[in-house]
Each structure stands twice: as structure tokens, then as C-alpha cells.
Short mmCIF file of C-alpha atoms in Angstrom, two decimals:
data_model
loop_
_atom_site.label_atom_id
_atom_site.label_comp_id
_atom_site.label_asym_id
_atom_site.label_seq_id
_atom_site.Cartn_x
_atom_site.Cartn_y
_atom_site.Cartn_z
CA MET A 1 -69.37 1.63 34.44
CA LYS A 2 -67.11 0.20 37.14
CA ARG A 3 -67.69 -3.29 35.80
CA SER A 4 -66.66 -2.16 32.28
CA ILE A 5 -63.45 -0.63 33.59
CA LEU A 6 -62.73 -3.77 35.60
CA ALA A 7 -63.31 -5.95 32.55
CA VAL A 8 -60.87 -3.86 30.50
CA LEU A 9 -58.26 -4.06 33.24
CA LEU A 10 -58.69 -7.82 33.57
CA PHE A 11 -58.38 -8.27 29.80
CA SER A 12 -55.22 -6.16 29.74
CA LEU A 13 -53.70 -8.13 32.60
CA CYS A 14 -54.58 -11.43 30.94
CA PHE A 15 -53.08 -10.32 27.64
CA HIS A 16 -49.81 -9.24 29.21
CA ALA A 17 -49.72 -12.40 31.28
CA PHE A 18 -49.87 -14.57 28.17
CA ALA A 19 -48.08 -12.30 25.65
CA THR A 20 -44.69 -13.60 24.58
CA GLU A 21 -41.71 -11.53 23.50
CA THR A 22 -41.01 -12.24 19.84
CA LYS A 23 -38.06 -10.85 17.88
CA LEU A 24 -38.13 -10.00 14.20
CA MET A 25 -35.09 -8.80 12.24
CA VAL A 26 -35.96 -6.69 9.18
CA ARG A 27 -33.42 -5.62 6.56
CA ALA A 28 -33.60 -3.55 3.38
CA LYS A 29 -31.29 -4.68 0.58
CA ALA A 30 -30.60 -2.62 -2.53
CA LYS A 31 -31.27 -4.43 -5.81
CA ASP A 32 -27.99 -5.81 -7.20
CA ALA A 33 -26.15 -4.34 -4.21
CA LYS A 34 -25.86 -4.41 -0.42
CA PHE A 35 -27.86 -3.50 2.67
CA VAL A 36 -29.30 -0.06 3.40
CA GLY A 37 -27.63 1.18 6.57
CA SER A 38 -26.25 4.12 8.49
CA SER A 39 -23.99 5.43 5.70
CA ILE A 40 -27.01 6.57 3.65
CA GLY A 41 -29.33 7.28 6.58
CA GLY A 42 -31.06 3.91 6.82
CA ALA A 43 -34.46 2.59 5.83
CA HIS A 44 -37.62 3.30 7.82
CA ILE A 45 -39.35 0.10 8.98
CA ILE A 46 -42.96 -0.24 10.16
CA VAL A 47 -44.40 -3.53 11.43
CA ARG A 48 -48.23 -3.48 11.49
CA ASN A 49 -50.98 -5.84 12.47
CA SER A 50 -52.42 -6.62 9.03
CA ILE A 51 -55.97 -6.94 10.38
CA ASN A 52 -56.41 -3.60 12.12
CA GLY A 53 -53.37 -1.57 11.00
CA GLU A 54 -51.98 -1.18 14.53
CA ILE A 55 -48.27 -0.34 14.53
CA LEU A 56 -46.50 -3.03 16.56
CA ALA A 57 -42.94 -1.77 16.02
CA GLU A 58 -41.21 1.03 14.12
CA GLY A 59 -37.62 2.14 13.60
CA ILE A 60 -34.65 2.79 11.30
CA THR A 61 -32.16 0.24 10.00
CA SER A 62 -28.62 0.91 11.21
CA GLY A 63 -25.25 -0.68 10.73
CA SER A 64 -22.91 -1.41 7.81
CA THR A 65 -23.84 -2.25 4.24
CA GLY A 66 -22.34 -5.72 4.71
CA ASN A 67 -19.52 -7.85 3.32
CA THR A 68 -18.97 -6.99 -0.36
CA GLY A 69 -17.08 -10.18 -1.14
CA LEU A 70 -19.76 -12.41 0.35
CA ILE A 71 -22.77 -10.54 -1.00
CA MET A 72 -21.54 -9.64 -4.48
CA LYS A 73 -18.80 -12.11 -5.41
CA THR A 74 -19.52 -15.44 -3.72
CA PRO A 75 -21.91 -18.08 -5.13
CA ILE A 76 -24.69 -18.38 -2.57
CA GLU A 77 -25.95 -21.80 -1.53
CA ARG A 78 -29.14 -22.54 0.34
CA TYR A 79 -29.07 -21.43 4.02
CA THR A 80 -25.99 -19.26 3.47
CA GLN A 81 -26.23 -16.27 5.82
CA LEU A 82 -25.34 -12.99 4.13
CA THR A 83 -25.24 -10.86 7.27
CA ASP A 84 -23.32 -10.60 10.52
CA ALA A 85 -23.70 -8.63 13.76
CA GLU A 86 -22.53 -5.42 12.05
CA THR A 87 -24.84 -5.59 9.04
CA ALA A 88 -27.63 -3.01 8.88
CA GLY A 89 -31.06 -4.02 10.10
CA PHE A 90 -33.89 -3.16 12.45
CA LEU A 91 -34.68 -5.55 15.30
CA ALA A 92 -38.38 -5.37 16.16
CA VAL A 93 -39.32 -6.77 19.57
CA LEU A 94 -43.04 -7.49 19.86
CA ASP A 95 -45.27 -8.87 22.60
CA ILE A 96 -47.91 -11.10 21.01
CA ALA A 97 -50.27 -13.58 22.66
CA GLU A 98 -51.30 -15.48 19.54
CA PRO A 99 -50.15 -16.00 15.94
CA THR A 100 -50.36 -12.58 14.30
CA TYR A 101 -50.39 -11.74 10.59
CA VAL A 102 -48.19 -8.68 10.12
CA ARG A 103 -47.38 -6.31 7.30
CA ILE A 104 -43.80 -5.08 7.10
CA GLU A 105 -43.46 -1.72 5.34
CA VAL A 106 -40.11 -0.28 4.24
CA ILE A 107 -39.42 3.29 3.11
CA SER A 108 -35.90 3.42 1.74
CA PRO A 109 -33.62 5.25 1.75
CA ILE A 110 -35.40 7.45 4.28
CA ASN A 111 -33.22 10.55 3.70
CA ARG A 112 -33.25 10.50 -0.12
CA LYS A 113 -36.82 11.50 -0.96
CA ASN A 114 -36.22 11.84 -4.71
CA ALA A 115 -35.24 8.15 -4.85
CA GLN A 116 -37.44 6.67 -2.09
CA VAL A 117 -39.05 3.30 -2.65
CA HIS A 118 -42.00 2.03 -0.61
CA ALA A 119 -41.93 -1.76 -0.41
CA SER A 120 -43.74 -4.27 1.79
CA THR A 121 -44.47 -7.90 2.52
CA GLU A 122 -46.70 -9.88 4.89
CA LEU A 123 -46.12 -12.92 7.07
CA TRP A 124 -47.25 -14.74 10.20
CA LEU A 125 -45.47 -14.17 13.50
CA ILE A 126 -45.76 -16.99 16.04
CA PRO A 127 -45.38 -16.07 19.74
CA GLY A 128 -41.84 -16.82 20.93
CA LYS A 129 -40.66 -17.98 17.49
CA ASP A 130 -37.96 -15.43 16.65
CA ILE A 131 -36.99 -14.59 13.06
CA LEU A 132 -33.33 -13.61 13.29
CA GLY A 133 -30.14 -14.06 11.25
CA ASP A 134 -30.72 -12.48 7.86
CA GLY A 135 -34.34 -12.12 9.00
CA VAL A 136 -36.87 -10.71 6.56
CA VAL A 137 -35.01 -9.08 3.66
CA ILE A 138 -36.95 -6.67 1.45
CA GLU A 139 -35.42 -5.70 -1.89
CA ILE A 140 -35.19 -2.00 -2.77
CA PRO A 141 -34.83 -1.40 -6.53
CA GLY A 142 -33.40 1.76 -8.09
CA PHE A 143 -30.49 4.18 -8.14
CA VAL A 144 -30.05 7.34 -6.08
CA ILE A 145 -29.56 10.07 -8.69
CA ASP A 146 -28.82 13.69 -7.80
CA ILE A 147 -28.45 16.20 -10.64
CA LEU A 148 -25.67 18.56 -9.51
CA THR A 149 -25.65 21.01 -12.43
CA PRO A 150 -27.60 22.83 -13.56
CA ASN A 151 -29.36 23.62 -10.30
CA THR A 152 -33.11 23.48 -9.80
CA HIS A 153 -34.75 26.66 -11.15
CA GLN A 154 -31.34 28.18 -11.89
CA TYR A 155 -31.38 31.26 -14.17
CA ILE A 156 -28.48 30.99 -16.63
CA PRO A 157 -27.55 33.88 -18.96
CA LEU A 158 -27.28 32.60 -22.54
CA GLU A 159 -24.08 34.58 -23.10
CA SER A 160 -22.36 32.71 -20.22
CA ILE A 161 -22.78 29.31 -21.92
CA LYS A 162 -22.90 30.15 -25.63
CA SER A 163 -19.23 29.38 -26.17
CA THR A 164 -18.62 26.89 -23.36
CA GLY A 165 -21.88 24.91 -23.50
CA LEU A 166 -24.07 23.85 -20.59
CA ASP A 167 -22.56 21.27 -18.26
CA ILE A 168 -24.86 18.51 -17.01
CA LYS A 169 -23.49 16.63 -14.03
CA ALA A 170 -25.13 14.01 -11.84
CA ASN A 171 -24.05 11.96 -8.83
CA ILE A 172 -25.32 8.37 -9.05
CA VAL A 173 -25.00 5.60 -6.46
CA MET A 174 -26.73 2.33 -5.69
CA MET A 175 -29.69 2.45 -3.26
CA CYS A 176 -27.38 1.43 -0.41
CA GLY A 177 -24.91 4.19 -1.30
CA CYS A 178 -22.46 1.77 -2.93
CA PRO A 179 -20.21 3.43 -5.55
CA ILE A 180 -20.48 3.23 -9.33
CA GLU A 181 -17.34 3.52 -11.46
CA LYS A 182 -15.67 2.12 -14.56
CA GLY A 183 -14.44 -1.41 -13.90
CA GLY A 184 -15.80 -1.42 -10.34
CA VAL A 185 -18.06 -3.92 -8.59
CA TRP A 186 -20.90 -1.73 -9.88
CA ASP A 187 -19.46 -1.11 -13.33
CA SER A 188 -20.66 2.03 -15.10
CA GLU A 189 -19.52 0.62 -18.45
CA ILE A 190 -22.44 -1.83 -18.51
CA MET A 191 -24.96 0.85 -17.52
CA GLU A 192 -26.83 3.26 -19.75
CA VAL A 193 -26.92 6.79 -18.34
CA LYS A 194 -28.54 9.53 -20.42
CA ALA A 195 -30.00 13.01 -20.12
CA ILE A 196 -33.34 13.65 -21.82
CA VAL A 197 -33.61 17.40 -22.33
CA LYS A 198 -36.73 19.39 -23.17
CA LYS A 199 -36.91 23.04 -24.21
CA ASP A 200 -40.23 24.82 -23.74
CA ASP A 201 -41.96 21.44 -23.27
CA LYS A 202 -40.59 20.02 -26.55
CA VAL A 203 -37.90 17.34 -26.78
CA PHE A 204 -34.51 18.97 -27.32
CA GLY A 205 -32.55 15.71 -27.45
CA GLU A 206 -31.08 12.71 -25.65
CA PHE A 207 -27.44 12.80 -24.58
CA PRO A 208 -25.27 10.01 -23.09
CA LEU A 209 -23.35 10.83 -19.92
CA ASP A 210 -19.75 9.73 -19.38
CA ASN A 211 -18.35 8.56 -16.03
CA PRO A 212 -15.07 10.48 -15.52
CA SER A 213 -14.77 9.58 -11.83
CA ARG A 214 -16.48 7.54 -9.12
CA ASN A 215 -20.24 8.28 -8.97
CA LEU A 216 -19.93 11.33 -11.26
CA PHE A 217 -21.63 11.34 -14.67
CA SER A 218 -21.44 14.29 -17.03
CA THR A 219 -21.92 15.71 -20.52
CA ASN A 220 -21.93 19.12 -22.17
CA LEU A 221 -24.72 20.59 -24.31
CA LYS A 222 -24.50 23.29 -26.95
CA ILE A 223 -27.26 25.80 -26.16
CA GLU A 224 -28.04 28.48 -28.71
CA SER A 225 -31.34 29.97 -27.54
CA ALA A 226 -33.06 31.07 -24.36
CA GLY A 227 -35.98 29.16 -22.92
CA HIS A 228 -37.30 26.92 -20.18
CA TYR A 229 -35.26 23.73 -20.03
CA GLN A 230 -36.02 20.44 -18.29
CA VAL A 231 -33.20 17.98 -17.66
CA LEU A 232 -34.09 14.37 -16.82
CA VAL A 233 -31.20 12.00 -16.06
CA TYR A 234 -31.85 8.27 -16.01
CA ALA A 235 -29.72 5.22 -15.26
CA TYR A 236 -30.51 1.74 -16.57
CA ASN A 237 -28.68 -1.54 -16.07
CA PRO A 238 -29.78 -3.95 -18.84
CA LYS A 239 -28.38 -6.96 -16.95
CA THR A 240 -30.55 -6.43 -13.87
CA GLY A 241 -33.37 -4.19 -15.12
CA ASN A 242 -32.50 -1.68 -12.40
CA THR A 243 -33.55 1.92 -13.12
CA GLY A 244 -33.44 5.39 -11.55
CA VAL A 245 -34.39 8.96 -12.48
CA ASP A 246 -33.90 12.55 -11.34
CA THR A 247 -35.31 15.69 -12.96
CA ILE A 248 -34.66 19.43 -12.64
CA ASN A 249 -35.85 22.56 -14.44
CA CYS A 250 -33.80 25.63 -15.25
CA VAL A 251 -34.16 28.81 -17.29
CA VAL A 252 -31.75 30.09 -19.92
CA THR A 253 -32.22 33.85 -20.24
CA GLU A 254 -31.34 36.33 -23.02
#
């Protein structure tokens, strides 16, 4: 028993004696947009040993979304660095004694569960060979869509909307939190945003949403009968193939 304990201690001491600090920068970048950082709550990063699943490092990206002009408006040549010291990322510091095949997992954005994307990649880490600068950049597709009205499971008297109609409003941003508006960097006029409405599990209709102000999309429906309504709002950019969805259910009562 004592020999086993001694062997474990000797192995541990040998490992730490030969382990080398190795730095790995990991960033999450929204599709067709900027980096996921503090302004939207960050992306959760997990670095695992791919062989046994051991978590080697874990944390949240923090910092700014980056330089809009450089990322979105400048032609990028090979070896161009898109980030600086302020740009959001997570710096993993690992002690490894030999080349290690790791899996990098990203959950982003961590605080927007209705829009969360789980993405990952794998690569070799070599002891003492840091991966810094832009580091490993993992793309996060989608839009963050929040239906504002009607509310989830809201009971709406038919008489209150018979003459005015039912307002559908949604807040939509890029996965990094970047704004969407007419004529903006993320131009709503090239995007398709619609509400697909069901009544009592049957399709009621599809309705385009306008963009009256930054991030806000809206339309108004004429409702003439009570029932259980489902409102699904989607966004689609045909130039990039980027998509996003949010869904709520409400009840119109007699």
C-alpha cells in the first residue's frame, strides 16, 4: 500500500517537473458579425483532453466585440489580425507534459438560452507552444430573437384586440449583440423577418415584420376569434444563410 502511494506521488512530482505552461486564446465570433464578449454576457469555453474528457481549462470570454471597421469593412489578407488586447476572448493556461489533443467546446451566448449554439473543434497543443493573437476562433451562427409581445402564455381578451389588432413585436440582434437596422452595418432591408402564426395547431398565416427602429421588428394581426395561438418569429439573411427563431404561445379568450 505504501509503495503504491509512493509511486503515485513520484509520478505526480515527475509530471509537474516536466509539465510546461502553455497558453491558448479562444474566441467566439458571431457569423457575419463580431466577437461575443461582455456586452452580451460572453461565451462559455471548455477545453478538454479529447482522449479521456478531462477538463483542462474553463471560463467565459470577456472584453469588447472588436473593431467594426476592421472586422466588417476592411478586406482581410492572409495573417491579418482581427483582434487587439481589448477584444473578447478566454485565455486558457494549461500545464501539459506532452503533445495533447484537445477539444474546445463553446456555448454561446451563455446568457441567452433561447438562442444558444453549442460549437466545437479539436486540435493538438504542443507543450510551451502558445496559440495567441486571434487564437482559435469558433464561429457562432444565428440571431438572438426575443419576442416582446405577446408574452408567453399571456391571456388576451378578444374584445381588447378586436378593433386594434394584436401587436407582434420582437427584438433581434446578431449573436454578439450587434444592432440590426435599416441601412446599418447589419442592414434589416436585406433580411427576411416573418411571423408564422398557428391557431389551435393549424396554420393561421405568415406575416412579414417591419423594422421601425433599431433591433425592433413588428406587425399587427387582425384577430377575430378566441383560441390558442402560437407565434414563431424567424430571421433569415439570404446573403449569408444566417437564421434565428423564437417562439411563444398565448391564449385569446372570449
